[in-house]
C-alpha positions as a Python dict, from the first residue, in 0.01 Angstrom:
ca = {
    (1, 'M'): (0, 0, 0),
    (2, 'T'): (10, -193, -329),
    (3, 'L'): (-320, -163, -511),
    (4, 'G'): (-260, -403, -798),
    (5, 'Y'): (-295, -160, -1088),
    (6, 'D'): (64, -213, -1206),
    (7, 'L'): (-22, -444, -1497),
    (8, 'D'): (-308, -235, -1637),
    (9, 'P'): (-415, 115, -1528),
    (10, 'T'): (-773, 43, -1636),
    (11, 'R'): (-813, -274, -1428),
    (12, 'R'): (-751, -375, -1072),
    (13, 'V'): (-532, -685, -1094),
    (14, 'C'): (-432, -915, -810),
    (15, 'T'): (-75, -842, -699),
    (16, 'R'): (0, -1215, -678),
    (17, 'C'): (-172, -1363, -986),
    (18, 'I'): (-347, -1207, -1287),
    (19, 'Y'): (-711, -1231, -1181),
    (20, 'D'): (-865, -888, -1233),
    (21, 'D'): (-1185, -709, -1138),
    (22, 'R'): (-1382, -884, -1416),
    (23, 'V'): (-1362, -1216, -1232),
    (24, 'P'): (-1694, -1297, -1060),
    (25, 'M'): (-1709, -1231, -684),
    (26, 'I'): (-1348, -1119, -665),
    (27, 'S'): (-1220, -907, -377),
    (28, 'F'): (-878, -781, -276),
    (29, 'D'): (-714, -750, 64),
    (30, 'A'): (-495, -467, 190),
    (31, 'A'): (-196, -615, 6),
    (32, 'G'): (-391, -629, -320),
    (33, 'V'): (-408, -1011, -316),
    (34, 'C'): (-734, -1158, -440),
    (35, 'N'): (-963, -1384, -240),
    (36, 'Y'): (-901, -1673, -481),
    (37, 'C'): (-529, -1674, -405),
    (38, 'R'): (-615, -1674, -34),
    (39, 'Q'): (-860, -1960, -92),
    (40, 'L'): (-582, -2165, -252),
    (41, 'D'): (-352, -2083, 38),
    (42, 'G'): (-617, -2231, 267),
    (43, 'L'): (-636, -2548, 59),
    (44, 'V'): (-259, -2590, 74),
    (45, 'E'): (-284, -2572, 453),
    (46, 'D'): (-581, -2811, 464),
    (47, 'Y'): (-416, -3074, 241),
    (48, 'N'): (-49, -2999, 318),
    (49, 'T'): (0, -2995, -58),
    (50, 'G'): (353, -3082, -165),
    (51, 'R'): (466, -3132, 195),
    (52, 'P'): (572, -3449, 379),
    (53, 'E'): (247, -3437, 578),
    (54, 'G'): (44, -3433, 256),
    (55, 'A'): (239, -3727, 116),
    (56, 'A'): (187, -3919, 442),
    (57, 'E'): (-189, -3858, 434),
    (58, 'F'): (-204, -3977, 75),
    (59, 'E'): (-10, -4292, 170),
    (60, 'R'): (-273, -4355, 435),
    (61, 'L'): (-544, -4319, 169),
    (62, 'L'): (-358, -4561, -58),
    (63, 'D'): (-353, -4821, 219),
    (64, 'E'): (-726, -4763, 267),
    (65, 'I'): (-796, -4805, -105),
    (66, 'K'): (-592, -5123, -133),
    (67, 'A'): (-755, -5275, 173),
    (68, 'A'): (-1105, -5200, 43),
    (69, 'G'): (-1017, -5342, -300),
    (70, 'R'): (-873, -5670, -176),
    (71, 'G'): (-1028, -5960, -367),
    (72, 'K'): (-1184, -5734, -631),
    (73, 'K'): (-1078, -5692, -992),
    (74, 'Y'): (-1033, -5316, -947),
    (75, 'D'): (-959, -5107, -641),
    (76, 'C'): (-1030, -4762, -784),
    (77, 'I'): (-1190, -4574, -1072),
    (78, 'I'): (-995, -4311, -1266),
    (79, 'G'): (-1170, -4074, -1504),
    (80, 'V'): (-972, -4029, -1828),
    (81, 'S'): (-996, -3777, -2110),
    (82, 'G'): (-667, -3815, -2296),
    (83, 'G'): (-540, -3498, -2127),
    (84, 'T'): (-221, -3453, -1925),
    (85, 'D'): (-357, -3483, -1572),
    (86, 'S'): (-571, -3794, -1610),
    (87, 'S'): (-311, -3972, -1825),
    (88, 'Y'): (-37, -3906, -1572),
    (89, 'L'): (-264, -4013, -1287),
    (90, 'V'): (-315, -4355, -1451),
    (91, 'H'): (62, -4387, -1493),
    (92, 'K'): (129, -4303, -1128),
    (93, 'A'): (-151, -4527, -1000),
    (94, 'V'): (-12, -4834, -1174),
    (95, 'T'): (365, -4784, -1181),
    (96, 'D'): (425, -4603, -850),
    (97, 'W'): (130, -4675, -622),
    (98, 'G'): (53, -5037, -710),
    (99, 'L'): (-317, -4977, -773),
    (100, 'R'): (-549, -5169, -1007),
    (101, 'P'): (-760, -4895, -1163),
    (102, 'L'): (-1049, -4915, -1404),
    (103, 'A'): (-1026, -4620, -1642),
    (104, 'V'): (-1362, -4455, -1713),
    (105, 'H'): (-1442, -4226, -2002),
    (106, 'Y'): (-1756, -4036, -2097),
    (107, 'D'): (-1757, -3992, -2474),
    (108, 'N'): (-1964, -3689, -2573),
    (109, 'T'): (-1869, -3771, -2938),
    (110, 'W'): (-1665, -3450, -2973),
    (111, 'N'): (-1325, -3600, -2885),
    (112, 'S'): (-1027, -3502, -3095),
    (113, 'A'): (-837, -3787, -3260),
    (114, 'I'): (-537, -3700, -3044),
    (115, 'A'): (-736, -3749, -2723),
    (116, 'T'): (-867, -4088, -2832),
    (117, 'Q'): (-518, -4201, -2930),
    (118, 'N'): (-368, -4071, -2606),
    (119, 'I'): (-611, -4279, -2399),
    (120, 'A'): (-507, -4595, -2585),
    (121, 'K'): (-135, -4510, -2575),
    (122, 'V'): (-139, -4494, -2195),
    (123, 'L'): (-389, -4767, -2105),
    (124, 'L'): (-269, -5046, -2336),
    (125, 'P'): (93, -5073, -2214),
    (126, 'L'): (-23, -5049, -1853),
    (127, 'N'): (-288, -5320, -1911),
    (128, 'V'): (-562, -5097, -1772),
    (129, 'D'): (-920, -5175, -1874),
    (130, 'L'): (-1143, -4900, -2012),
    (131, 'Y'): (-1511, -4846, -1931),
    (132, 'T'): (-1671, -4602, -2173),
    (133, 'H'): (-2019, -4455, -2185),
    (134, 'V'): (-2087, -4328, -2537),
    (135, 'V'): (-2387, -4098, -2548),
    (136, 'N'): (-2607, -4091, -2858),
    (137, 'N'): (-2445, -3817, -3064),
    (138, 'E'): (-2778, -3661, -3168),
    (139, 'E'): (-2891, -3644, -2805),
    (140, 'A'): (-2560, -3495, -2692),
    (141, 'D'): (-2572, -3238, -2969),
    (142, 'D'): (-2930, -3147, -2877),
    (143, 'I'): (-2817, -3073, -2520),
    (144, 'F'): (-2525, -2862, -2644),
    (145, 'L'): (-2753, -2678, -2885),
    (146, 'S'): (-3009, -2609, -2612),
    (147, 'F'): (-2743, -2441, -2397),
    (148, 'F'): (-2621, -2241, -2695),
    (149, 'R'): (-2976, -2126, -2772),
    (150, 'A'): (-3030, -2036, -2406),
    (151, 'S'): (-2730, -1798, -2427),
    (152, 'V'): (-2586, -1928, -2100),
    (153, 'A'): (-2218, -1987, -2043),
    (154, 'E'): (-2218, -2349, -1929),
    (155, 'I'): (-2235, -2509, -2273),
    (156, 'E'): (-1987, -2776, -2158),
    (157, 'G'): (-2145, -2843, -1818),
    (158, 'S'): (-2333, -3151, -1938),
    (159, 'T'): (-2003, -3325, -2017),
    (160, 'D'): (-1845, -3258, -1678),
    (161, 'L'): (-2149, -3380, -1487),
    (162, 'A'): (-2194, -3686, -1710),
    (163, 'L'): (-1836, -3798, -1652),
    (164, 'R'): (-1890, -3789, -1276),
    (165, 'E'): (-2216, -3986, -1306),
    (166, 'T'): (-2044, -4239, -1536),
    (167, 'M'): (-1760, -4288, -1287),
    (168, 'Y'): (-2006, -4350, -1005),
    (169, 'R'): (-2203, -4597, -1216),
    (170, 'A'): (-1887, -4789, -1298),
    (171, 'A'): (-1784, -4787, -932),
    (172, 'W'): (-2124, -4925, -829),
    (173, 'Q'): (-2118, -5194, -1099),
    (174, 'Y'): (-1774, -5320, -994),
    (175, 'K'): (-1824, -5263, -620),
    (176, 'V'): (-1544, -5006, -604),
    (177, 'R'): (-1563, -4737, -335),
    (178, 'Y'): (-1294, -4498, -458),
    (179, 'V'): (-1298, -4260, -753),
    (180, 'M'): (-976, -4077, -837),
    (181, 'E'): (-944, -3757, -1040),
    (182, 'G'): (-640, -3584, -1185),
    (183, 'S'): (-736, -3227, -1105),
    (184, 'S'): (-489, -3000, -928),
    (185, 'F'): (-583, -2668, -772),
    (186, 'V'): (-213, -2580, -770),
    (187, 'T'): (-179, -2603, -1150),
    (188, 'E'): (-536, -2501, -1241),
    (189, 'G'): (-681, -2299, -954),
    (190, 'I'): (-1053, -2334, -883),
    (191, 'T'): (-1267, -2171, -1149),
    (192, 'P'): (-1499, -1909, -997),
    (193, 'V'): (-1862, -2020, -1006),
    (194, 'G'): (-1997, -1701, -1163),
    (195, 'R'): (-2019, -1842, -1515),
    (196, 'N'): (-1921, -2199, -1441),
    (197, 'Y'): (-2221, -2352, -1266),
    (198, 'F'): (-2392, -2678, -1353),
    (199, 'D'): (-2606, -2942, -1187),
    (200, 'G'): (-2860, -3201, -1298),
    (201, 'K'): (-3162, -2975, -1260),
    (202, 'Y'): (-2996, -2694, -1454),
    (203, 'I'): (-2907, -2926, -1741),
    (204, 'S'): (-3250, -3089, -1758),
    (205, 'S'): (-3426, -2749, -1732),
    (206, 'I'): (-3228, -2589, -2014),
    (207, 'H'): (-3271, -2897, -2231),
    (208, 'K'): (-3646, -2910, -2167),
    (209, 'M'): (-3685, -2542, -2257),
    (210, 'F'): (-3464, -2528, -2565),
    (211, 'G'): (-3409, -2887, -2680),
    (212, 'T'): (-3610, -3077, -2941),
    (213, 'M'): (-3567, -3442, -2842),
    (214, 'S'): (-3533, -3669, -2540),
    (215, 'A'): (-3191, -3763, -2404),
    (216, 'S'): (-3238, -4117, -2278),
    (217, 'S'): (-2872, -4211, -2333),
    (218, 'Y'): (-2741, -3914, -2137),
    (219, 'P'): (-2629, -4013, -1782),
    (220, 'L'): (-2803, -3738, -1586),
    (221, 'M'): (-2704, -3696, -1223),
    (222, 'T'): (-3014, -3583, -1037),
    (223, 'F'): (-3008, -3456, -679),
    (224, 'N'): (-3130, -3791, -547),
    (225, 'R'): (-2868, -3981, -744),
    (226, 'F'): (-2599, -3749, -611),
    (227, 'L'): (-2711, -3817, -255),
    (228, 'F'): (-2725, -4191, -326),
    (229, 'W'): (-2367, -4202, -456),
    (230, 'T'): (-2231, -3998, -166),
    (231, 'I'): (-2443, -4097, 135),
    (232, 'V'): (-2573, -4447, 55),
    (233, 'A'): (-2305, -4594, -170),
    (234, 'R'): (-2041, -4381, 9),
    (235, 'I'): (-1813, -4366, -293),
    (236, 'K'): (-1515, -4156, -196),
    (237, 'N'): (-1362, -3894, -423),
    (238, 'I'): (-982, -3873, -404),
    (239, 'R'): (-767, -3615, -581),
    (240, 'P'): (-405, -3724, -533),
    (241, 'F'): (-255, -3404, -669),
    (242, 'W'): (-425, -3205, -395),
    (243, 'Y'): (-184, -3381, -156),
    (244, 'L'): (129, -3429, -366),
    (245, 'D'): (386, -3212, -538),
    (246, 'Y'): (267, -3214, -899),
    (247, 'N'): (437, -3053, -1197),
    (248, 'K'): (229, -3057, -1515),
    (249, 'E'): (526, -2984, -1743),
    (250, 'D'): (724, -3278, -1600),
    (251, 'A'): (417, -3499, -1630),
    (252, 'R'): (373, -3409, -1996),
    (253, 'A'): (740, -3477, -2070),
    (254, 'L'): (717, -3822, -1906),
    (255, 'L'): (403, -3913, -2101),
    (256, 'E'): (562, -3811, -2429),
    (257, 'R'): (881, -4002, -2350),
    (258, 'E'): (731, -4321, -2209),
    (259, 'Y'): (410, -4359, -2409),
    (260, 'G'): (440, -4148, -2723),
    (261, 'W'): (156, -3940, -2582),
    (262, 'Q'): (85, -3624, -2783),
    (263, 'Y'): (12, -3274, -2657),
    (264, 'Y'): (-308, -3124, -2797),
    (265, 'G'): (-216, -2757, -2791),
    (266, 'G'): (-354, -2617, -2467),
    (267, 'H'): (-537, -2677, -2141),
    (268, 'H'): (-878, -2847, -2202),
    (269, 'L'): (-833, -2851, -2581),
    (270, 'E'): (-842, -3231, -2616),
    (271, 'N'): (-1215, -3212, -2692),
    (272, 'R'): (-1352, -2999, -2975),
    (273, 'M'): (-1658, -2879, -2783),
    (274, 'T'): (-1433, -2782, -2493),
    (275, 'A'): (-1200, -2606, -2738),
    (276, 'F'): (-1494, -2408, -2877),
    (277, 'Y'): (-1605, -2320, -2524),
    (278, 'H'): (-1263, -2194, -2417),
    (279, 'S'): (-1134, -2026, -2731),
    (280, 'V'): (-1452, -1894, -2896),
    (281, 'Y'): (-1770, -1903, -2688),
    (282, 'M'): (-1653, -1758, -2357),
    (283, 'P'): (-1420, -1489, -2496),
    (284, 'Q'): (-1651, -1370, -2774),
    (285, 'K'): (-1994, -1392, -2612),
    (286, 'F'): (-1917, -1343, -2243),
    (287, 'E'): (-1590, -1147, -2259),
    (288, 'S'): (-1452, -1407, -2021),
    (289, 'D'): (-1124, -1582, -2089),
    (290, 'L'): (-1060, -1886, -1872),
    (291, 'R'): (-693, -1894, -1968),
    (292, 'N'): (-642, -1674, -1664),
    (293, 'N'): (-689, -1984, -1444),
    (294, 'T'): (-383, -2165, -1581),
    (295, 'L'): (-177, -1850, -1630),
    (296, 'S'): (-248, -1736, -1274),
    (297, 'A'): (-145, -2078, -1147),
    (298, 'L'): (186, -2051, -1335),
    (299, 'V'): (246, -1709, -1178),
    (300, 'R'): (161, -1829, -826),
    (301, 'N'): (400, -2121, -869),
    (302, 'G'): (684, -1901, -990),
    (303, 'K'): (687, -2058, -1336),
    (304, 'M'): (592, -1740, -1522),
    (305, 'D'): (640, -1370, -1461),
    (306, 'R'): (318, -1174, -1395),
    (307, 'A'): (388, -931, -1678),
    (308, 'E'): (448, -1216, -1922),
    (309, 'A'): (131, -1394, -1809),
    (310, 'W'): (-73, -1073, -1838),
    (311, 'A'): (64, -1017, -2190),
    (312, 'K'): (-29, -1373, -2294),
    (313, 'Y'): (-373, -1332, -2139),
    (314, 'N'): (-431, -1021, -2347),
    (315, 'E'): (-336, -1194, -2671),
    (316, 'P'): (-630, -1337, -2868),
    (317, 'P'): (-685, -1706, -2784),
    (318, 'H'): (-575, -1959, -3043),
    (319, 'I'): (-874, -2085, -3241),
    (320, 'E'): (-838, -2420, -3412),
    (321, 'E'): (-879, -2395, -3789),
    (322, 'E'): (-1236, -2469, -3901),
    (323, 'L'): (-1350, -2507, -3538),
    (324, 'V'): (-1643, -2267, -3572),
    (325, 'T'): (-1744, -2425, -3903),
    (326, 'Y'): (-1735, -2769, -3740),
    (327, 'F'): (-1947, -2644, -3449),
    (328, 'Q'): (-2206, -2495, -3686),
    (329, 'K'): (-2221, -2807, -3902),
    (330, 'R'): (-2248, -3050, -3610),
    (331, 'L'): (-2535, -2855, -3456),
    (332, 'G'): (-2710, -2774, -3784),
    (333, 'L'): (-2670, -2398, -3750),
    (334, 'S'): (-2664, -2161, -4045),
    (335, 'E'): (-2410, -1881, -4034),
    (336, 'N'): (-2691, -1629, -3978),
    (337, 'E'): (-2844, -1828, -3691),
    (338, 'Y'): (-2503, -1878, -3531),
    (339, 'A'): (-2424, -1506, -3557),
    (340, 'S'): (-2767, -1412, -3422),
    (341, 'I'): (-2731, -1632, -3112),
    (342, 'M'): (-2376, -1514, -3047),
    (343, 'A'): (-2504, -1154, -3060),
    (344, 'E'): (-2785, -1212, -2809),
    (345, 'P'): (-2732, -1071, -2457),
    (346, 'P'): (-2575, -1331, -2228),
    (347, 'K'): (-2793, -1494, -1966),
    (348, 'S'): (-2694, -1638, -1630),
    (349, 'W'): (-2763, -1968, -1458),
    (350, 'H'): (-2937, -1759, -1189),
    (351, 'E'): (-3227, -1717, -1433),
    (352, 'F'): (-3301, -2091, -1459),
    (353, 'P'): (-3400, -2369, -1216),
    (354, 'T'): (-3105, -2529, -1034),
    (355, 'Y'): (-3029, -2720, -714),
    (356, 'K'): (-2817, -2430, -586),
    (357, 'Q'): (-3044, -2329, -297),
    (358, 'R'): (-3067, -2692, -183),
    (359, 'F'): (-2688, -2715, -181),
    (360, 'E'): (-2670, -2397, 27),
    (361, 'R'): (-2933, -2517, 276),
    (362, 'M'): (-2746, -2845, 314),
    (363, 'R'): (-2406, -2679, 355),
    (364, 'P'): (-2340, -2837, 699),
    (365, 'V'): (-2412, -3182, 554),
    (366, 'F'): (-2186, -3124, 256),
    (367, 'K'): (-1912, -2993, 485),
    (368, 'V'): (-1913, -3329, 665),
    (369, 'L'): (-1917, -3514, 332),
    (370, 'A'): (-1629, -3305, 196),
    (371, 'D'): (-1423, -3369, 510),
    (372, 'A'): (-1481, -3742, 455),
    (373, 'N'): (-1384, -3721, 83),
    (374, 'L'): (-1739, -3819, -14),
    (375, 'V'): (-1790, -3502, -220),
    (376, 'P'): (-1514, -3296, -382),
    (377, 'R'): (-1390, -3009, -169),
    (378, 'S'): (-1423, -2782, -474),
    (379, 'F'): (-1796, -2863, -490),
    (380, 'Y'): (-1840, -2757, -128),
    (381, 'L'): (-1647, -2431, -175),
    (382, 'K'): (-1815, -2331, -502),
    (383, 'Y'): (-2171, -2461, -472),
    (384, 'C'): (-2265, -2450, -104),
    (385, 'F'): (-2223, -2078, -37),
    (386, 'P'): (-2441, -1790, -159),
    (387, 'T'): (-2332, -1612, -474),
    (388, 'K'): (-2401, -1259, -588),
    (389, 'T'): (-2657, -1231, -866),
    (390, 'E'): (-2498, -1077, -1171),
    (391, 'G'): (-2642, -746, -1269),
}
């Protein structure tokens, strides 16, 4: 029996990817394959990802979207960040699928110049309109600082939730019933929820405890608003790359060739707060390196050898020059205060108020909503089942 210790004698490592025993709530079967690989296998079966049946189901959804959008200025909403996936999704929606999308962006005021330029480079030639919600930078920074002071991992959670709320608001304003996202579980996996949890109550609770000002410009998604968008407004969430054969490297090459789009150096590094989160905050404070998501996906897809991926994973992450200095300056932190907070013991989202127990109690409801594409399947899998409290 293969036990999965071949890459590192001190760690149990999945025999199929490079997730190891430090990943929250991981388990291994008799073949040494982790539960997250098996979860992705189940999603491939559910969505027929990359198969003719998956393409046929997506064609049916396209017909549904076009029919619902007849007579309207836009027939779908696409969230954009300037990254590979969302940029390529806009390209496909217009050039291949004949859709009329409205691009939606939540600007947390930490965008890199490359990301801002990439959005314009793709949208302008395709004649796609852009709807942007720009949060007050002082309010956004106060939320980020409150999470940093709380010593919890989800310093970027406010951005992810705000983008979803902004997309729903745009959909409601323009009477659009379909929101499209460029995520791909094949190329990214599904990040374990252990140190990657966020909801409206969690964000407002942390900000109330550790913040110093109100956040009236921040688009907070409360529990009631979430239910309104999904049950009353019935805005559907579609992720095309969950159905289709998607190759991120080919997508990037097309964007560079057709639009002069520029790569920003790594997954999720198009935003400077996100870059800090991935390359500094998680590895240094939580000893958690989320590069294993992308590297494991490359291994599962046969695009990288396990040994090579494990070696890359064990190299120090690339840290953008002056990134820590920029973070300190933006948030008004002295070097001593920054070092003191980074040295504090990490805390978990379990220790603060959240909607998690509500999501778990309503699991049957959210299962129905996920089956109808009214909530993301990843939300149902990650948020609606009990999790082990970290010791």
